PDB file of C-alpha atoms and ligand atoms in Angstrom:
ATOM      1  CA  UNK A 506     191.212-165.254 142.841  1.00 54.00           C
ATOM      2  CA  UNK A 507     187.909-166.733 141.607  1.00 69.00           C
ATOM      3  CA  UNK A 508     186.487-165.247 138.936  1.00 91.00           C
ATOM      4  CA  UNK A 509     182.828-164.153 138.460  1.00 96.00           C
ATOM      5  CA  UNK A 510     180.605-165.330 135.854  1.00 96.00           C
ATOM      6  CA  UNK A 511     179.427-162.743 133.516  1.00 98.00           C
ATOM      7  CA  UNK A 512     175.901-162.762 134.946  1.00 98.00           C
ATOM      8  CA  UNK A 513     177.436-162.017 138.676  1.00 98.00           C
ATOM      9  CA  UNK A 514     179.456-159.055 137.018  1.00 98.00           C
ATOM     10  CA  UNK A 515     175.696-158.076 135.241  1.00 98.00           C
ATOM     11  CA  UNK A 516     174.033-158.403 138.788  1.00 98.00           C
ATOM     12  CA  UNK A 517     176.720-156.624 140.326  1.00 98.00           C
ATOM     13  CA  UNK A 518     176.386-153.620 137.809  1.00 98.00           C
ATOM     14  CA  UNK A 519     180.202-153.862 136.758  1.00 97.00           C
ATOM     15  CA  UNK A 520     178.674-154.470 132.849  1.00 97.00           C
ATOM     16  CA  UNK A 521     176.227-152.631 131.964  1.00 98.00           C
ATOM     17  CA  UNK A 522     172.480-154.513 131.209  1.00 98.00           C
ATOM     18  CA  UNK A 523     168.492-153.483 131.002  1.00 98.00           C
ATOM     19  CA  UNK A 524     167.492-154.619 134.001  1.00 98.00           C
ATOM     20  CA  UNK A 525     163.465-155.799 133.912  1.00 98.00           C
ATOM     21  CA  UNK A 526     163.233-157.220 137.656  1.00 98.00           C
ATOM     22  CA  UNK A 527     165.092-157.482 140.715  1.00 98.00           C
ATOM     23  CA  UNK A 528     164.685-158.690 144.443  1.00 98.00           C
ATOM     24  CA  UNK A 529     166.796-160.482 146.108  1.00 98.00           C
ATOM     25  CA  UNK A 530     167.239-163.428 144.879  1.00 98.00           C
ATOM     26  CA  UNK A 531     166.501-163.278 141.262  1.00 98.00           C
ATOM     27  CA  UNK A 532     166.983-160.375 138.251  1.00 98.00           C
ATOM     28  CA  UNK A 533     165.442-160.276 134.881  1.00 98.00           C
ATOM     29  CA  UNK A 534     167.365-158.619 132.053  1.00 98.00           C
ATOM     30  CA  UNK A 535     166.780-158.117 128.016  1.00 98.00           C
ATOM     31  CA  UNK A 536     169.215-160.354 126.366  1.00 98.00           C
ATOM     32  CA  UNK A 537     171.582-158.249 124.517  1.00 98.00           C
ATOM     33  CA  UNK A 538     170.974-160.623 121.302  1.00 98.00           C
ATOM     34  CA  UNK A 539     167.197-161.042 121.668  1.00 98.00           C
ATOM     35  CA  UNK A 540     166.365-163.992 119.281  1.00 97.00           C
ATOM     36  CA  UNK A 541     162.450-162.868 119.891  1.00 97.00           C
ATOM     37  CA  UNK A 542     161.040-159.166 119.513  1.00 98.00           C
ATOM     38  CA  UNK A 543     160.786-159.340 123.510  1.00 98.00           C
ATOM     39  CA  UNK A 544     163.969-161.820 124.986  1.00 98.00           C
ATOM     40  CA  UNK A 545     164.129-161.869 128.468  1.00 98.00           C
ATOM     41  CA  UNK A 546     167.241-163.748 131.233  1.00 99.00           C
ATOM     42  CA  UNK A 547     165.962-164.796 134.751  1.00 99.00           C
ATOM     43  CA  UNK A 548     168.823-165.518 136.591  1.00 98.00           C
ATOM     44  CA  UNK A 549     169.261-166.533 139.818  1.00 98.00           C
ATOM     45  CA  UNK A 550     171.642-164.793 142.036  1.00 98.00           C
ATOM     46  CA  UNK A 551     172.838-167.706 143.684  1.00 98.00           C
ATOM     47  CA  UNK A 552     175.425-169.064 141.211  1.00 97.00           C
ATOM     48  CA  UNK A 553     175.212-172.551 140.147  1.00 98.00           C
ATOM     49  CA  UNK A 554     176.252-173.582 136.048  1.00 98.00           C
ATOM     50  CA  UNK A 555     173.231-175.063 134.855  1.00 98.00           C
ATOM     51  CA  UNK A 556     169.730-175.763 135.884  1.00 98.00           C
ATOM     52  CA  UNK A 557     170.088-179.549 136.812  1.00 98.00           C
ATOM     53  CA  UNK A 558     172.649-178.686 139.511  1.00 98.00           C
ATOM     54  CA  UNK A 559     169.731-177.075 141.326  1.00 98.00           C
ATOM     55  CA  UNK A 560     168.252-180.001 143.801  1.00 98.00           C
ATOM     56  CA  UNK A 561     166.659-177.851 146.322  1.00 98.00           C
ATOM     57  CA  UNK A 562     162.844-178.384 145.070  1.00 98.00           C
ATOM     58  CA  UNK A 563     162.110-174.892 146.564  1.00 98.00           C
ATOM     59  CA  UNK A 564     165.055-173.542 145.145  1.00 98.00           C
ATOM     60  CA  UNK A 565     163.548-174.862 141.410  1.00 98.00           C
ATOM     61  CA  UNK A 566     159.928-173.462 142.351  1.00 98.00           C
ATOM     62  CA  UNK A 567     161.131-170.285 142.996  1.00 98.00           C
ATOM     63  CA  UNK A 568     162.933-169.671 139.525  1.00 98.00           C
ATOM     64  CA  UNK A 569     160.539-171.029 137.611  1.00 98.00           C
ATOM     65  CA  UNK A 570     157.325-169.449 139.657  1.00 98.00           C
ATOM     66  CA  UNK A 571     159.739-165.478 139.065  1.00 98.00           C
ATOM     67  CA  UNK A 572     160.462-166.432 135.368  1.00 98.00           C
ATOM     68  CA  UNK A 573     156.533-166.816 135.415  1.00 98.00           C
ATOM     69  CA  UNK A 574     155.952-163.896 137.196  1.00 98.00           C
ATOM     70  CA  UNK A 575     158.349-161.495 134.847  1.00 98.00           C
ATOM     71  CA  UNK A 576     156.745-163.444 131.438  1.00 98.00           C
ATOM     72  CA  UNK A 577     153.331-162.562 132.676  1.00 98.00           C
ATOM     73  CA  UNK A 578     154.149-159.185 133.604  1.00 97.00           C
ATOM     74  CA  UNK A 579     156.284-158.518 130.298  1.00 97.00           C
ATOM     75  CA  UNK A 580     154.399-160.420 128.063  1.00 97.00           C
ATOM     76  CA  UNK A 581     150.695-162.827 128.989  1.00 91.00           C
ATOM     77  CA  UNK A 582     151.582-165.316 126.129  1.00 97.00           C
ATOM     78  CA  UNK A 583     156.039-166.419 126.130  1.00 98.00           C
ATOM     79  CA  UNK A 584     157.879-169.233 125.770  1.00 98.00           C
ATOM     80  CA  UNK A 585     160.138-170.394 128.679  1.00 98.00           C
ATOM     81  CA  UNK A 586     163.651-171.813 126.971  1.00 98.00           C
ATOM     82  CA  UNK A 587     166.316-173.490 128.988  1.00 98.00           C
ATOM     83  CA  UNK A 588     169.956-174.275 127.136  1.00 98.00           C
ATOM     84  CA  UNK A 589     171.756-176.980 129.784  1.00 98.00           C
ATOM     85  CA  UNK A 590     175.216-177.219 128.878  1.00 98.00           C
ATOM     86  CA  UNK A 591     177.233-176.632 125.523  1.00 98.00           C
ATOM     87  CA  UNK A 592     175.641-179.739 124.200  1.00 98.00           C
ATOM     88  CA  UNK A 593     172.416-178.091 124.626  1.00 98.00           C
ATOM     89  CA  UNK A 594     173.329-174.499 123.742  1.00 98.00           C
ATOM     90  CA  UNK A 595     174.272-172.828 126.880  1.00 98.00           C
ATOM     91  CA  UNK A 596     177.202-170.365 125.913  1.00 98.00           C
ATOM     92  CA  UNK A 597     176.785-169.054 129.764  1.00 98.00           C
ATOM     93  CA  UNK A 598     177.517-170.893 132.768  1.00 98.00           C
ATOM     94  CA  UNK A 599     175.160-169.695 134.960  1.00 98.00           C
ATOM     95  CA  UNK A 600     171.874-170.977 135.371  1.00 98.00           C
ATOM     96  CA  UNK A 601     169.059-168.764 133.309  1.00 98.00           C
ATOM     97  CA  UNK A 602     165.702-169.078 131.910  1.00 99.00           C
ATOM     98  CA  UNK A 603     164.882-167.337 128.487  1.00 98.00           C
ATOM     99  CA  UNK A 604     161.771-165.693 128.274  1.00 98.00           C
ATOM    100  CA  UNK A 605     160.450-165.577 124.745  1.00 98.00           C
ATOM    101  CA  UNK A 606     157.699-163.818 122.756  1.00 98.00           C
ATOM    102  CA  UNK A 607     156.013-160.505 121.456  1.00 97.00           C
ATOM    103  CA  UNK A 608     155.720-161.995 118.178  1.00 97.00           C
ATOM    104  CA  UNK A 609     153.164-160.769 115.265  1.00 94.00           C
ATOM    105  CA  UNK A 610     151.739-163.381 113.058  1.00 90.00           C
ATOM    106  CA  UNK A 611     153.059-167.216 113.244  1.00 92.00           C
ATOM    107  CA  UNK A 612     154.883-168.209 115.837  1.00 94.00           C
ATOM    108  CA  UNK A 613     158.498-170.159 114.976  1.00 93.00           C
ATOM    109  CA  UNK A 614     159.244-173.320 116.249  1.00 90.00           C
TER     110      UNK A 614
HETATM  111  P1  5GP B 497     172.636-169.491 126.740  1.00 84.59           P
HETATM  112  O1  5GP B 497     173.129-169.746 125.335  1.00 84.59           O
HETATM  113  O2  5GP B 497     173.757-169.639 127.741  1.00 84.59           O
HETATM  114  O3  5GP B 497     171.417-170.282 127.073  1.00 84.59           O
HETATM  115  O4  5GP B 497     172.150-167.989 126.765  1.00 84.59           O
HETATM  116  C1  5GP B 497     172.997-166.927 127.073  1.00 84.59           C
HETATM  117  C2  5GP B 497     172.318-165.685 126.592  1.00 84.59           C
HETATM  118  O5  5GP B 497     173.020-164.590 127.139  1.00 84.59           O
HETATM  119  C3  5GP B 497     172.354-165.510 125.053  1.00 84.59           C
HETATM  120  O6  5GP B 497     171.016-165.408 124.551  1.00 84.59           O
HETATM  121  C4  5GP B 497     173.144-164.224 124.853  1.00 84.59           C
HETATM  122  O7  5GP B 497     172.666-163.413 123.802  1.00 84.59           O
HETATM  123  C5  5GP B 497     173.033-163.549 126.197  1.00 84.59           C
HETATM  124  N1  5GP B 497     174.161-162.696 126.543  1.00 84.59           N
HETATM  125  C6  5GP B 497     175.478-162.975 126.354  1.00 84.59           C
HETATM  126  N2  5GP B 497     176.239-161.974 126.805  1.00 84.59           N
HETATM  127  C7  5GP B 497     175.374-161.039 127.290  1.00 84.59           C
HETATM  128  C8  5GP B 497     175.581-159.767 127.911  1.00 84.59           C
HETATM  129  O8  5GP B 497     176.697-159.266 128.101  1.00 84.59           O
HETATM  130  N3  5GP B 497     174.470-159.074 128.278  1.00 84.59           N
HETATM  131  C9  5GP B 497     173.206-159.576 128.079  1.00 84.59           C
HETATM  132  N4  5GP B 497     172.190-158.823 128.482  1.00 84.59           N
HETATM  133  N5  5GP B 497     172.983-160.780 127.523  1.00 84.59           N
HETATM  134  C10 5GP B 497     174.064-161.496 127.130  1.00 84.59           C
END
């Protein structure tokens, strides 16, 4: 039996999530711990761990050009955030971009 990530169960509407964007290839959620007043997941729907497994060059564009799209549409101004790997923060092991921002006043680092 293999067993889905928890993103795949999110896309596949077994758990719950606030879904921001879909099509078919991509979804945008709110991140259930938001570390920003607005904290945004782009995930792809094809399942790879983390973002350097990606080698397909249009497979790259196309994240980042929809985590783009949602930030702009959410937000104008955002920061993009990608955690590769537990040494780098990634708790989930499927590739995502964080969308960040909505803050009032300074920004943090
Ligand atoms: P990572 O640390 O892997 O880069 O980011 C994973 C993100 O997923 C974290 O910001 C965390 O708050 C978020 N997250 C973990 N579990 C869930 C969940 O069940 N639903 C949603 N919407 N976000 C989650």
């Amino acid at each position: 039996m293999t067993s889905l990530t928890l993103f795949e169960r999110i896309i596949a509407r077994d758990i719950p999530a606030t879904v921001v964007y879909e099509d078919d290839k991509f979804i945008a959620i709110k991140d259930i711990a938001p570390k920003a007043p607005t904290h945004l997941l782009v995930i792809p729907k094809k399942v790879s761990t983390r973002i350097d497994e990606i080698v397909d060059p249009s497979e790259m564009g196309e994240l980042w050009l929809t985590a783009i799209k949602v930030a702009r549409e959410q937000l104008g101004d955002y920061r993009l955030v990608v955690n590769v790997g537990k040494g780098g923060g990634q708790e989930v092991p499927h590739t995502h971009i964080h969308i960040l921002g909505g803050w009032e006043g300074p920004v943090p680092y």
